[in-house]
PDB file of C-alpha atoms in Angstrom:
ATOM      1  CA  MET M  20      60.401 -19.152 -20.901  1.00 54.00           C
ATOM      2  CA  SER M  21      60.916 -16.705 -23.206  1.00 59.00           C
ATOM      3  CA  PHE M  22      58.567 -13.648 -23.402  1.00 56.00           C
ATOM      4  CA  SER M  23      56.951 -14.422 -26.337  1.00 61.00           C
ATOM      5  CA  SER M  24      55.598 -17.530 -24.446  1.00 64.00           C
ATOM      6  CA  GLU M  25      54.646 -16.027 -21.560  1.00 64.00           C
ATOM      7  CA  LYS M  26      52.379 -13.912 -23.970  1.00 64.00           C
ATOM      8  CA  ALA M  27      51.035 -16.373 -25.756  1.00 64.00           C
ATOM      9  CA  ASP M  28      50.030 -18.122 -22.647  1.00 64.00           C
ATOM     10  CA  ARG M  29      48.308 -14.297 -21.322  1.00 64.00           C
ATOM     11  CA  SER M  30      46.503 -14.568 -24.377  1.00 66.00           C
ATOM     12  CA  TRP M  31      45.083 -17.623 -23.948  1.00 64.00           C
ATOM     13  CA  VAL M  32      44.159 -17.434 -21.027  1.00 64.00           C
ATOM     14  CA  ALA M  33      42.358 -14.169 -21.472  1.00 64.00           C
ATOM     15  CA  GLN M  34      40.511 -15.710 -23.962  1.00 66.00           C
ATOM     16  CA  ARG M  35      38.999 -19.026 -21.426  1.00 64.00           C
ATOM     17  CA  LEU M  36      37.591 -15.795 -18.819  1.00 65.00           C
ATOM     18  CA  PRO M  37      34.346 -15.350 -19.032  1.00 67.00           C
ATOM     19  CA  SER M  38      33.620 -10.954 -21.094  1.00 72.00           C
ATOM     20  CA  LYS M  39      32.783  -8.368 -19.293  1.00 69.00           C
ATOM     21  CA  ASP M  40      29.335  -9.212 -19.878  1.00 69.00           C
ATOM     22  CA  ASP M  41      30.045 -12.546 -19.740  1.00 73.00           C
ATOM     23  CA  GLN M  42      30.612 -11.245 -15.883  1.00 74.00           C
ATOM     24  CA  ALA M  43      27.544  -9.123 -15.189  1.00 75.00           C
ATOM     25  CA  GLY M  44      25.664 -11.400 -16.119  1.00 75.00           C
ATOM     26  CA  LEU M  45      27.546 -14.165 -13.012  1.00 80.00           C
ATOM     27  CA  LEU M  46      27.027 -11.187 -10.529  1.00 83.00           C
ATOM     28  CA  VAL M  47      23.438 -10.942 -11.539  1.00 83.00           C
ATOM     29  CA  LEU M  48      22.423 -14.754 -11.858  1.00 86.00           C
ATOM     30  CA  PRO M  49      22.045 -15.156  -7.894  1.00 86.00           C
ATOM     31  CA  GLY M  50      19.556 -11.994  -7.509  1.00 86.00           C
ATOM     32  CA  LEU M  51      17.665 -13.549 -10.601  1.00 87.00           C
ATOM     33  CA  LEU M  52      17.619 -17.293  -8.852  1.00 90.00           C
ATOM     34  CA  THR M  53      16.464 -15.849  -5.783  1.00 90.00           C
ATOM     35  CA  TYR M  54      13.644 -14.016  -7.555  1.00 84.00           C
ATOM     36  CA  GLY M  55      12.620 -16.435  -9.366  1.00 86.00           C
ATOM     37  CA  ILE M  56      12.483 -19.161  -6.576  1.00 88.00           C
ATOM     38  CA  PHE M  57      10.111 -16.502  -3.553  1.00 88.00           C
ATOM     39  CA  MET M  58       8.299 -14.952  -6.686  1.00 88.00           C
ATOM     40  CA  LEU M  59       7.715 -16.357  -9.850  1.00 92.00           C
ATOM     41  CA  TYR M  60       7.071 -19.956  -8.520  1.00 92.00           C
ATOM     42  CA  PRO M  61       4.920 -18.513  -5.777  1.00 92.00           C
ATOM     43  CA  ILE M  62       3.331 -16.578  -8.123  1.00 93.00           C
ATOM     44  CA  MET M  63       2.696 -19.772 -10.768  1.00 94.00           C
ATOM     45  CA  TYR M  64       1.578 -21.645  -8.335  1.00 93.00           C
ATOM     46  CA  LEU M  65      -1.170 -19.774  -7.768  1.00 93.00           C
ATOM     47  CA  ILE M  66      -1.631 -19.271 -10.845  1.00 95.00           C
ATOM     48  CA  PHE M  67      -2.346 -23.210 -11.327  1.00 95.00           C
ATOM     49  CA  LEU M  68      -4.232 -23.791  -8.011  1.00 94.00           C
ATOM     50  CA  SER M  69      -6.962 -20.954  -8.944  1.00 95.00           C
ATOM     51  CA  PHE M  70      -8.059 -23.590 -11.939  1.00 96.00           C
ATOM     52  CA  THR M  71      -8.357 -26.840  -9.473  1.00 95.00           C
ATOM     53  CA  ASN M  72     -10.822 -27.393  -6.855  1.00 94.00           C
ATOM     54  CA  ALA M  73      -8.450 -28.067  -4.304  1.00 93.00           C
ATOM     55  CA  GLY M  74      -9.705 -27.705  -0.606  1.00 90.00           C
ATOM     56  CA  GLY M  75      -7.347 -27.899   2.810  1.00 86.00           C
ATOM     57  CA  ALA M  76      -4.229 -28.473   3.599  1.00 85.00           C
ATOM     58  CA  GLU M  77      -4.580 -32.083   2.749  1.00 87.00           C
ATOM     59  CA  ASP M  78      -5.823 -32.015  -0.834  1.00 87.00           C
ATOM     60  CA  LEU M  79      -2.437 -29.972  -1.694  1.00 87.00           C
ATOM     61  CA  ILE M  80      -0.439 -32.428   0.218  1.00 87.00           C
ATOM     62  CA  GLN M  81      -1.911 -35.713  -1.512  1.00 88.00           C
ATOM     63  CA  GLY M  82      -2.971 -34.047  -4.634  1.00 85.00           C
ATOM     64  CA  THR M  83      -6.707 -35.132  -4.193  1.00 89.00           C
ATOM     65  CA  TYR M  84      -7.940 -32.235  -6.596  1.00 91.00           C
ATOM     66  CA  ASP M  85      -9.285 -31.859  -9.806  1.00 93.00           C
ATOM     67  CA  PHE M  86      -8.556 -29.351 -12.681  1.00 93.00           C
ATOM     68  CA  ILE M  87     -11.920 -27.191 -13.482  1.00 93.00           C
ATOM     69  CA  ALA M  88     -10.656 -24.868 -15.711  1.00 91.00           C
ATOM     70  CA  LEU M  89     -12.661 -21.576 -15.184  1.00 94.00           C
ATOM     71  CA  ASP M  90     -14.864 -22.659 -12.525  1.00 95.00           C
ATOM     72  CA  ASN M  91     -14.211 -20.648  -9.415  1.00 95.00           C
ATOM     73  CA  TYR M  92     -13.446 -17.524 -11.573  1.00 96.00           C
ATOM     74  CA  GLY M  93     -16.941 -17.986 -13.222  1.00 95.00           C
ATOM     75  CA  ARG M  94     -17.901 -18.670  -9.248  1.00 94.00           C
ATOM     76  CA  LEU M  95     -16.314 -15.579  -7.972  1.00 95.00           C
ATOM     77  CA  VAL M  96     -18.009 -13.313 -10.677  1.00 94.00           C
ATOM     78  CA  GLN M  97     -21.767 -14.615  -9.695  1.00 95.00           C
ATOM     79  CA  ASP M  98     -21.309 -14.266  -6.224  1.00 94.00           C
ATOM     80  CA  SER M  99     -22.304 -10.884  -4.611  1.00 95.00           C
ATOM     81  CA  GLN M 100     -19.330 -11.264  -1.743  1.00 94.00           C
ATOM     82  CA  PHE M 101     -16.882 -10.881  -3.887  1.00 95.00           C
ATOM     83  CA  TRP M 102     -18.298  -7.675  -5.927  1.00 95.00           C
ATOM     84  CA  THR M 103     -19.033  -5.763  -2.996  1.00 96.00           C
ATOM     85  CA  SER M 104     -15.310  -7.205  -1.172  1.00 96.00           C
ATOM     86  CA  MET M 105     -13.838  -5.376  -4.696  1.00 95.00           C
ATOM     87  CA  GLY M 106     -16.489  -2.402  -4.152  1.00 96.00           C
ATOM     88  CA  VAL M 107     -15.272  -1.527  -0.525  1.00 97.00           C
ATOM     89  CA  THR M 108     -11.593  -2.311  -1.527  1.00 96.00           C
ATOM     90  CA  TRP M 109     -11.676   0.406  -4.113  1.00 96.00           C
ATOM     91  CA  LEU M 110     -12.666   3.263  -1.899  1.00 97.00           C
ATOM     92  CA  PHE M 111     -10.590   2.509   0.675  1.00 97.00           C
ATOM     93  CA  VAL M 112      -7.872   3.078  -1.558  1.00 96.00           C
ATOM     94  CA  PHE M 113      -9.253   6.151  -3.253  1.00 96.00           C
ATOM     95  CA  VAL M 114     -10.634   7.974   0.485  1.00 97.00           C
ATOM     96  CA  SER M 115      -6.922   6.844   2.545  1.00 96.00           C
ATOM     97  CA  VAL M 116      -4.709   8.081  -0.791  1.00 95.00           C
ATOM     98  CA  VAL M 117      -6.566  11.712  -1.125  1.00 95.00           C
ATOM     99  CA  LEU M 118      -7.019  11.835   2.727  1.00 95.00           C
ATOM    100  CA  LYS M 119      -3.315  11.030   3.065  1.00 94.00           C
ATOM    101  CA  ILE M 120      -2.259  13.110  -0.082  1.00 94.00           C
ATOM    102  CA  PHE M 121      -3.700  16.838   1.485  1.00 94.00           C
ATOM    103  CA  PHE M 122      -2.974  15.370   5.547  1.00 94.00           C
ATOM    104  CA  SER M 123       1.084  15.216   4.315  1.00 93.00           C
ATOM    105  CA  ILE M 124       1.160  18.408   1.811  1.00 93.00           C
ATOM    106  CA  ALA M 125      -0.447  19.886   4.461  1.00 93.00           C
ATOM    107  CA  LEU M 126       2.318  18.501   7.608  1.00 92.00           C
ATOM    108  CA  ALA M 127       5.330  18.959   4.718  1.00 92.00           C
ATOM    109  CA  LEU M 128       4.151  22.853   4.042  1.00 91.00           C
ATOM    110  CA  VAL M 129       4.424  23.273   8.683  1.00 91.00           C
ATOM    111  CA  PHE M 130       7.471  21.063   8.432  1.00 89.00           C
ATOM    112  CA  THR M 131      10.247  23.580   6.064  1.00 88.00           C
ATOM    113  CA  HIS M 132       8.346  26.605   6.502  1.00 85.00           C
ATOM    114  CA  ASP M 133      10.906  29.386   7.780  1.00 82.00           C
ATOM    115  CA  ARG M 134       9.195  30.684  10.477  1.00 84.00           C
ATOM    116  CA  VAL M 135       8.142  27.460  12.192  1.00 85.00           C
ATOM    117  CA  ARG M 136      10.965  26.212  15.145  1.00 85.00           C
ATOM    118  CA  GLY M 137      11.766  23.182  15.800  1.00 85.00           C
ATOM    119  CA  LYS M 138      10.988  21.461  12.446  1.00 83.00           C
ATOM    120  CA  ARG M 139      13.642  18.624  12.621  1.00 84.00           C
ATOM    121  CA  TYR M 140      12.565  17.308  16.201  1.00 88.00           C
ATOM    122  CA  MET M 141       8.328  17.612  14.642  1.00 87.00           C
ATOM    123  CA  ARG M 142       9.764  15.576  12.055  1.00 84.00           C
ATOM    124  CA  ALA M 143      11.481  12.831  14.154  1.00 87.00           C
ATOM    125  CA  LEU M 144       8.062  12.946  15.750  1.00 89.00           C
ATOM    126  CA  ALA M 145       5.843  12.786  12.774  1.00 88.00           C
ATOM    127  CA  ILE M 146       7.803   9.926  11.491  1.00 88.00           C
ATOM    128  CA  ILE M 147       7.312   7.272  13.896  1.00 88.00           C
ATOM    129  CA  PRO M 148       4.576   5.317  13.212  1.00 88.00           C
ATOM    130  CA  LEU M 149       6.902   3.998   9.935  1.00 88.00           C
ATOM    131  CA  GLY M 150       8.922   2.510  13.100  1.00 89.00           C
ATOM    132  CA  LEU M 151       5.511   1.401  14.987  1.00 92.00           C
ATOM    133  CA  PRO M 152       5.357  -2.513  14.091  1.00 93.00           C
ATOM    134  CA  PRO M 153       1.750  -2.737  12.591  1.00 93.00           C
ATOM    135  CA  VAL M 154      -0.355  -4.989  14.409  1.00 95.00           C
ATOM    136  CA  PHE M 155       0.378  -3.101  17.736  1.00 94.00           C
ATOM    137  CA  THR M 156      -0.336   0.265  15.364  1.00 94.00           C
ATOM    138  CA  ILE M 157      -3.748  -1.502  14.367  1.00 95.00           C
ATOM    139  CA  THR M 158      -4.030  -2.835  17.890  1.00 95.00           C
ATOM    140  CA  VAL M 159      -3.525   0.403  20.100  1.00 94.00           C
ATOM    141  CA  TRP M 160      -6.420   1.818  17.199  1.00 95.00           C
ATOM    142  CA  ARG M 161      -8.427  -0.561  18.286  1.00 94.00           C
ATOM    143  CA  GLN M 162      -8.862   0.544  21.503  1.00 92.00           C
ATOM    144  CA  LEU M 163      -9.137   3.808  20.807  1.00 93.00           C
ATOM    145  CA  PHE M 164     -12.376   2.972  18.530  1.00 93.00           C
ATOM    146  CA  SER M 165     -13.487   0.712  21.262  1.00 89.00           C
ATOM    147  CA  PRO M 166     -17.391   0.372  21.232  1.00 83.00           C
ATOM    148  CA  ALA M 167     -17.188   0.698  24.798  1.00 77.00           C
ATOM    149  CA  ARG M 168     -17.303   3.886  26.749  1.00 69.00           C
ATOM    150  CA  PHE M 169     -13.757   3.525  28.221  1.00 72.00           C
ATOM    151  CA  GLY M 170     -12.971   3.964  24.361  1.00 85.00           C
ATOM    152  CA  ILE M 171     -11.235   7.289  24.035  1.00 90.00           C
ATOM    153  CA  VAL M 172     -12.596   8.171  20.964  1.00 91.00           C
ATOM    154  CA  ASN M 173     -16.504   7.396  22.379  1.00 89.00           C
ATOM    155  CA  GLU M 174     -15.201   9.001  25.025  1.00 89.00           C
ATOM    156  CA  VAL M 175     -13.832  12.386  24.025  1.00 90.00           C
ATOM    157  CA  TYR M 176     -17.384  12.286  22.006  1.00 89.00           C
ATOM    158  CA  ILE M 177     -19.466  11.551  25.123  1.00 89.00           C
ATOM    159  CA  ASN M 178     -18.008  14.931  26.924  1.00 89.00           C
ATOM    160  CA  ILE M 179     -18.081  17.188  24.173  1.00 91.00           C
ATOM    161  CA  ALA M 180     -21.794  16.030  24.322  1.00 89.00           C
ATOM    162  CA  GLY M 181     -22.162  16.397  27.484  1.00 87.00           C
ATOM    163  CA  PHE M 182     -20.159  19.836  27.576  1.00 87.00           C
ATOM    164  CA  LEU M 183     -23.542  20.959  24.889  1.00 86.00           C
ATOM    165  CA  GLY M 184     -25.702  19.697  27.468  1.00 86.00           C
ATOM    166  CA  GLN M 185     -26.482  16.395  25.119  1.00 84.00           C
ATOM    167  CA  ASN M 186     -26.527  12.568  27.105  1.00 81.00           C
ATOM    168  CA  PRO M 187     -25.804  10.551  24.147  1.00 82.00           C
ATOM    169  CA  GLU M 188     -24.542   6.563  23.975  1.00 84.00           C
ATOM    170  CA  PRO M 189     -21.779   5.192  23.169  1.00 85.00           C
ATOM    171  CA  ILE M 190     -20.636   4.946  19.697  1.00 88.00           C
ATOM    172  CA  GLY M 191     -21.044   1.107  17.929  1.00 89.00           C
ATOM    173  CA  TRP M 192     -17.889   1.862  15.737  1.00 90.00           C
ATOM    174  CA  PHE M 193     -17.457  -1.964  14.617  1.00 91.00           C
ATOM    175  CA  PHE M 194     -21.020  -2.503  14.373  1.00 92.00           C
ATOM    176  CA  ASN M 195     -21.928  -0.016  11.869  1.00 93.00           C
ATOM    177  CA  ARG M 196     -20.494  -0.359   8.204  1.00 94.00           C
ATOM    178  CA  TRP M 197     -19.692   2.940   7.992  1.00 95.00           C
ATOM    179  CA  MET M 198     -18.420   3.761  11.306  1.00 94.00           C
ATOM    180  CA  ALA M 199     -16.519   1.077  10.833  1.00 95.00           C
ATOM    181  CA  PHE M 200     -15.391   1.828   7.469  1.00 96.00           C
ATOM    182  CA  PHE M 201     -14.485   5.500   8.565  1.00 95.00           C
ATOM    183  CA  SER M 202     -12.584   3.729  11.755  1.00 95.00           C
ATOM    184  CA  TYR M 203     -10.776   1.594   8.715  1.00 96.00           C
ATOM    185  CA  VAL M 204     -10.051   5.185   7.123  1.00 96.00           C
ATOM    186  CA  VAL M 205      -8.217   7.318  10.429  1.00 96.00           C
ATOM    187  CA  THR M 206      -6.380   4.033  10.635  1.00 95.00           C
ATOM    188  CA  GLU M 207      -4.560   3.643   7.794  1.00 95.00           C
ATOM    189  CA  LEU M 208      -3.780   7.434   8.030  1.00 95.00           C
ATOM    190  CA  TRP M 209      -2.527   7.154  10.497  1.00 94.00           C
ATOM    191  CA  LEU M 210       0.107   4.000   9.263  1.00 94.00           C
ATOM    192  CA  ALA M 211       0.960   5.426   5.572  1.00 92.00           C
ATOM    193  CA  TYR M 212       0.890   9.436   5.752  1.00 92.00           C
ATOM    194  CA  ALA M 213       4.712   9.690   7.717  1.00 92.00           C
ATOM    195  CA  PHE M 214       5.788   7.434   3.972  1.00 92.00           C
ATOM    196  CA  MET M 215       4.391   9.912   1.815  1.00 92.00           C
ATOM    197  CA  LEU M 216       5.493  13.184   4.156  1.00 92.00           C
ATOM    198  CA  ILE M 217       9.200  12.341   3.961  1.00 92.00           C
ATOM    199  CA  ILE M 218       8.901  12.139  -0.290  1.00 93.00           C
ATOM    200  CA  ILE M 219       7.446  15.387  -0.040  1.00 93.00           C
ATOM    201  CA  VAL M 220       9.284  17.052   2.748  1.00 92.00           C
ATOM    202  CA  SER M 221      12.084  15.950   0.084  1.00 91.00           C
ATOM    203  CA  ALA M 222       9.916  17.536  -2.473  1.00 91.00           C
ATOM    204  CA  LEU M 223       9.747  20.294  -1.228  1.00 91.00           C
ATOM    205  CA  GLN M 224      13.677  20.830   0.018  1.00 88.00           C
ATOM    206  CA  ASP M 225      14.429  21.112  -3.542  1.00 85.00           C
ATOM    207  CA  VAL M 226      12.002  23.443  -4.443  1.00 85.00           C
ATOM    208  CA  SER M 227      13.724  26.550  -6.231  1.00 82.00           C
ATOM    209  CA  SER M 228      13.273  29.841  -4.262  1.00 82.00           C
ATOM    210  CA  GLU M 229      13.950  31.762  -7.108  1.00 84.00           C
ATOM    211  CA  LEU M 230      10.789  30.305  -8.287  1.00 83.00           C
ATOM    212  CA  HIS M 231       9.023  31.739  -4.898  1.00 82.00           C
ATOM    213  CA  ASP M 232      10.834  35.403  -5.514  1.00 83.00           C
ATOM    214  CA  ALA M 233      10.391  35.864  -8.729  1.00 86.00           C
ATOM    215  CA  ALA M 234       6.853  36.044  -7.970  1.00 84.00           C
ATOM    216  CA  LYS M 235       6.339  37.377  -5.293  1.00 83.00           C
ATOM    217  CA  VAL M 236       8.082  40.163  -6.876  1.00 85.00           C
ATOM    218  CA  ASP M 237       5.370  39.813  -9.839  1.00 83.00           C
ATOM    219  CA  GLY M 238       2.781  40.813  -6.517  1.00 82.00           C
ATOM    220  CA  ALA M 239       1.520  36.644  -6.264  1.00 83.00           C
ATOM    221  CA  GLY M 240       0.399  35.534  -3.096  1.00 86.00           C
ATOM    222  CA  TYR M 241       1.544  32.454  -0.932  1.00 84.00           C
ATOM    223  CA  LEU M 242      -1.978  30.509  -2.009  1.00 87.00           C
ATOM    224  CA  HIS M 243      -0.747  31.349  -5.900  1.00 89.00           C
ATOM    225  CA  ARG M 244       2.446  30.254  -5.436  1.00 88.00           C
ATOM    226  CA  PHE M 245       1.646  27.286  -4.054  1.00 88.00           C
ATOM    227  CA  VAL M 246      -0.823  26.660  -7.152  1.00 89.00           C
ATOM    228  CA  HIS M 247       1.252  27.826  -9.621  1.00 89.00           C
ATOM    229  CA  VAL M 248       4.681  27.262  -8.539  1.00 89.00           C
ATOM    230  CA  THR M 249       4.887  24.684  -5.621  1.00 90.00           C
ATOM    231  CA  LEU M 250       2.671  21.868  -6.852  1.00 91.00           C
ATOM    232  CA  PRO M 251       3.686  21.985 -10.642  1.00 90.00           C
ATOM    233  CA  ALA M 252       7.222  20.893  -8.696  1.00 89.00           C
ATOM    234  CA  ILE M 253       6.297  18.517  -6.770  1.00 91.00           C
ATOM    235  CA  LYS M 254       3.808  17.126  -8.403  1.00 90.00           C
ATOM    236  CA  ARG M 255       6.043  13.804  -9.444  1.00 90.00           C
ATOM    237  CA  PRO M 256       7.032  12.737  -6.337  1.00 91.00           C
ATOM    238  CA  VAL M 257       4.170  12.979  -4.817  1.00 92.00           C
ATOM    239  CA  TRP M 258       1.917  10.821  -7.229  1.00 92.00           C
ATOM    240  CA  PHE M 259       4.781   8.779  -6.785  1.00 90.00           C
ATOM    241  CA  ALA M 260       4.255   8.356  -3.184  1.00 92.00           C
ATOM    242  CA  SER M 261       0.550   8.054  -4.201  1.00 93.00           C
ATOM    243  CA  ILE M 262       0.797   5.198  -6.209  1.00 92.00           C
ATOM    244  CA  LEU M 263       2.518   3.310  -3.668  1.00 92.00           C
ATOM    245  CA  THR M 264       0.524   4.187  -0.825  1.00 93.00           C
ATOM    246  CA  GLY M 265      -2.434   3.128  -2.760  1.00 94.00           C
ATOM    247  CA  ALA M 266      -1.064  -0.033  -3.630  1.00 93.00           C
ATOM    248  CA  ALA M 267      -0.586  -0.602   0.115  1.00 93.00           C
ATOM    249  CA  SER M 268      -3.777   0.454   0.865  1.00 94.00           C
ATOM    250  CA  PHE M 269      -5.306  -1.922  -1.861  1.00 94.00           C
ATOM    251  CA  GLN M 270      -3.123  -4.316   0.324  1.00 93.00           C
ATOM    252  CA  GLN M 271      -4.505  -3.875   3.803  1.00 94.00           C
ATOM    253  CA  PHE M 272      -5.619  -6.584   5.167  1.00 94.00           C
ATOM    254  CA  LEU M 273      -4.850  -6.333   9.291  1.00 95.00           C
ATOM    255  CA  VAL M 274      -7.275  -3.300   9.608  1.00 95.00           C
ATOM    256  CA  PRO M 275     -10.136  -5.067   8.554  1.00 95.00           C
ATOM    257  CA  PHE M 276      -8.831  -8.397  10.724  1.00 95.00           C
ATOM    258  CA  ILE M 277      -8.008  -7.599  13.860  1.00 95.00           C
ATOM    259  CA  PHE M 278     -11.103  -4.586  13.842  1.00 94.00           C
ATOM    260  CA  ASN M 279     -14.010  -6.796  13.237  1.00 93.00           C
ATOM    261  CA  MET M 280     -13.435  -8.833  10.665  1.00 93.00           C
ATOM    262  CA  GLY M 281     -14.336  -6.585   8.052  1.00 92.00           C
ATOM    263  CA  GLY M 282     -17.730  -6.897   9.654  1.00 85.00           C
ATOM    264  CA  PRO M 283     -20.346  -6.038   9.761  1.00 92.00           C
ATOM    265  CA  ARG M 284     -21.735  -9.193   8.340  1.00 91.00           C
ATOM    266  CA  ARG M 285     -18.617  -8.860   6.214  1.00 92.00           C
ATOM    267  CA  GLN M 286     -19.887  -5.718   4.353  1.00 94.00           C
ATOM    268  CA  ASN M 287     -16.490  -4.175   5.050  1.00 95.00           C
ATOM    269  CA  GLU M 288     -14.554  -7.212   3.746  1.00 95.00           C
ATOM    270  CA  PHE M 289     -11.761  -6.572   1.631  1.00 96.00           C
ATOM    271  CA  ILE M 290     -10.852  -8.691  -1.361  1.00 95.00           C
ATOM    272  CA  LEU M 291      -7.632 -10.086   0.405  1.00 95.00           C
ATOM    273  CA  LEU M 292      -9.454 -10.574   4.284  1.00 95.00           C
ATOM    274  CA  TYR M 293     -12.590 -11.976   1.419  1.00 95.00           C
ATOM    275  CA  GLY M 294     -10.000 -14.613  -0.066  1.00 95.00           C
ATOM    276  CA  PHE M 295      -8.520 -15.393   3.520  1.00 94.00           C
ATOM    277  CA  ARG M 296     -11.841 -16.749   4.620  1.00 93.00           C
ATOM    278  CA  GLU M 297     -12.298 -18.941   1.520  1.00 93.00           C
ATOM    279  CA  ALA M 298      -9.105 -20.514   1.522  1.00 93.00           C
ATOM    280  CA  PHE M 299      -8.565 -21.345   4.867  1.00 91.00           C
ATOM    281  CA  GLN M 300     -11.501 -21.119   7.077  1.00 85.00           C
ATOM    282  CA  SER M 301     -13.762 -23.933   7.533  1.00 74.00           C
ATOM    283  CA  PRO M 302     -14.950 -25.547   4.720  1.00 88.00           C
ATOM    284  CA  PRO M 303     -10.906 -24.437   3.189  1.00 92.00           C
ATOM    285  CA  ARG M 304     -11.301 -23.926  -0.834  1.00 93.00           C
ATOM    286  CA  MET M 305      -7.905 -22.992  -1.431  1.00 94.00           C
ATOM    287  CA  GLY M 306      -8.013 -23.303  -5.334  1.00 94.00           C
ATOM    288  CA  LEU M 307     -11.707 -20.275  -4.586  1.00 95.00           C
ATOM    289  CA  GLY M 308      -9.017 -18.531  -2.623  1.00 95.00           C
ATOM    290  CA  ALA M 309      -6.289 -18.709  -5.158  1.00 95.00           C
ATOM    291  CA  ALA M 310      -8.632 -17.592  -7.632  1.00 96.00           C
ATOM    292  CA  ILE M 311      -9.209 -14.539  -5.448  1.00 96.00           C
ATOM    293  CA  MET M 312      -5.505 -13.564  -5.157  1.00 95.00           C
ATOM    294  CA  VAL M 313      -5.192 -13.926  -8.995  1.00 96.00           C
ATOM    295  CA  ILE M 314      -7.618 -11.158  -9.522  1.00 95.00           C
ATOM    296  CA  ALA M 315      -6.806  -9.313  -6.609  1.00 94.00           C
ATOM    297  CA  LEU M 316      -3.171  -9.300  -8.371  1.00 93.00           C
ATOM    298  CA  ILE M 317      -4.535  -8.340 -12.054  1.00 95.00           C
ATOM    299  CA  PHE M 318      -6.332  -5.239 -10.335  1.00 93.00           C
ATOM    300  CA  ILE M 319      -3.835  -4.028  -8.363  1.00 93.00           C
ATOM    301  CA  GLY M 320      -0.855  -4.933 -11.428  1.00 93.00           C
ATOM    302  CA  MET M 321      -3.246  -2.795 -13.736  1.00 93.00           C
ATOM    303  CA  PHE M 322      -3.518   0.360 -11.801  1.00 92.00           C
ATOM    304  CA  MET M 323       0.081   0.615 -10.474  1.00 90.00           C
ATOM    305  CA  TRP M 324       0.767   0.169 -14.506  1.00 91.00           C
ATOM    306  CA  ILE M 325      -1.667   2.825 -15.924  1.00 90.00           C
ATOM    307  CA  ASN M 326      -1.074   5.053 -12.927  1.00 87.00           C
ATOM    308  CA  VAL M 327       2.803   4.701 -13.612  1.00 86.00           C
ATOM    309  CA  LYS M 328       1.708   5.886 -17.573  1.00 85.00           C
ATOM    310  CA  LYS M 329      -0.611   8.402 -16.500  1.00 81.00           C
ATOM    311  CA  GLY M 330       2.117  10.219 -13.909  1.00 75.00           C
ATOM    312  CA  ARG M 331       4.658   9.844 -16.844  1.00 73.00           C
ATOM    313  CA  LEU M 332       7.227   7.891 -14.662  1.00 71.00           C
ATOM    314  CA  ALA M 333       8.745   5.942 -16.421  1.00 66.00           C
ATOM    315  CA  GLU M 334      10.065   9.090 -18.870  1.00 67.00           C
ATOM    316  CA  GLY M 335      13.170   9.462 -18.955  1.00 58.00           C
ATOM    317  CA  LEU M 336      14.444   5.563 -17.777  1.00 54.00           C
ATOM    318  CA  SER M 337      15.262   4.882 -21.497  1.00 52.00           C
ATOM    319  CA  ASP M 338      18.072   7.427 -21.383  1.00 51.00           C
ATOM    320  CA  GLN M 339      19.852   6.277 -18.497  1.00 45.00           C
TER     321      GLN M 339
END
């Protein structure tokens, strides 16, 4: 074979190979297909169900349900339990996120301070909650808050009160709305603070020591340096972590479910637990449950979009 004919063959093969752009598209195609099958299809099916009067699983299998347009959404707007669930969910998100921010920043400052010894071991111990199954952790916390006298929280409370000369009854943590809400918040704080702690510790380690030294030369005290040097430097990581943990708090289901099923009298029934009850408990109303989930999906999407815009977290991505 001559050199010219061999070169022509190579050119013919090269023309039929996919271009670099096409190759890149082929590489991401499996990921797109997986995302479509496991994410987009369930979401589209959920939206479809929300416009039907589907009841239990038999209705879905046999197709014995009707299209009822926006009736489920109209029913929810008139349901006081829906607004109770939405209100207590957002209150839980706000209180738990604020506490997680303050608690994690305080711990992170301790774990990054020059005078603290054994910081690495303390960090390792502090992130243990991330490695424990949530169901196990929540069950343990439920026992700690047990309304019975053997519940450790009640036992500590009674012993302290006895030391002060009083003889109180055990606190019914699960039978009072705000006591139960408080126990939810404490448990959520334990479940999620470690994630925020890791991000804040990483951010604090990147804060320039030169800025602190310059502030010291200008006579700034610790609090002044923290407010005007440290906080601006870690603002974006803290905001980012707050959005993620806020979204996780909005989707909290296991804590009220395991503690007392959102009680007492469904006053602490978070929005996902409310949707679960309607979809699967007697009588099952999957169409109505789907409408609740769609509304929750819209709210959580708006929450994340507004906070990303407000925190300007997407700035600079277009330059990459």
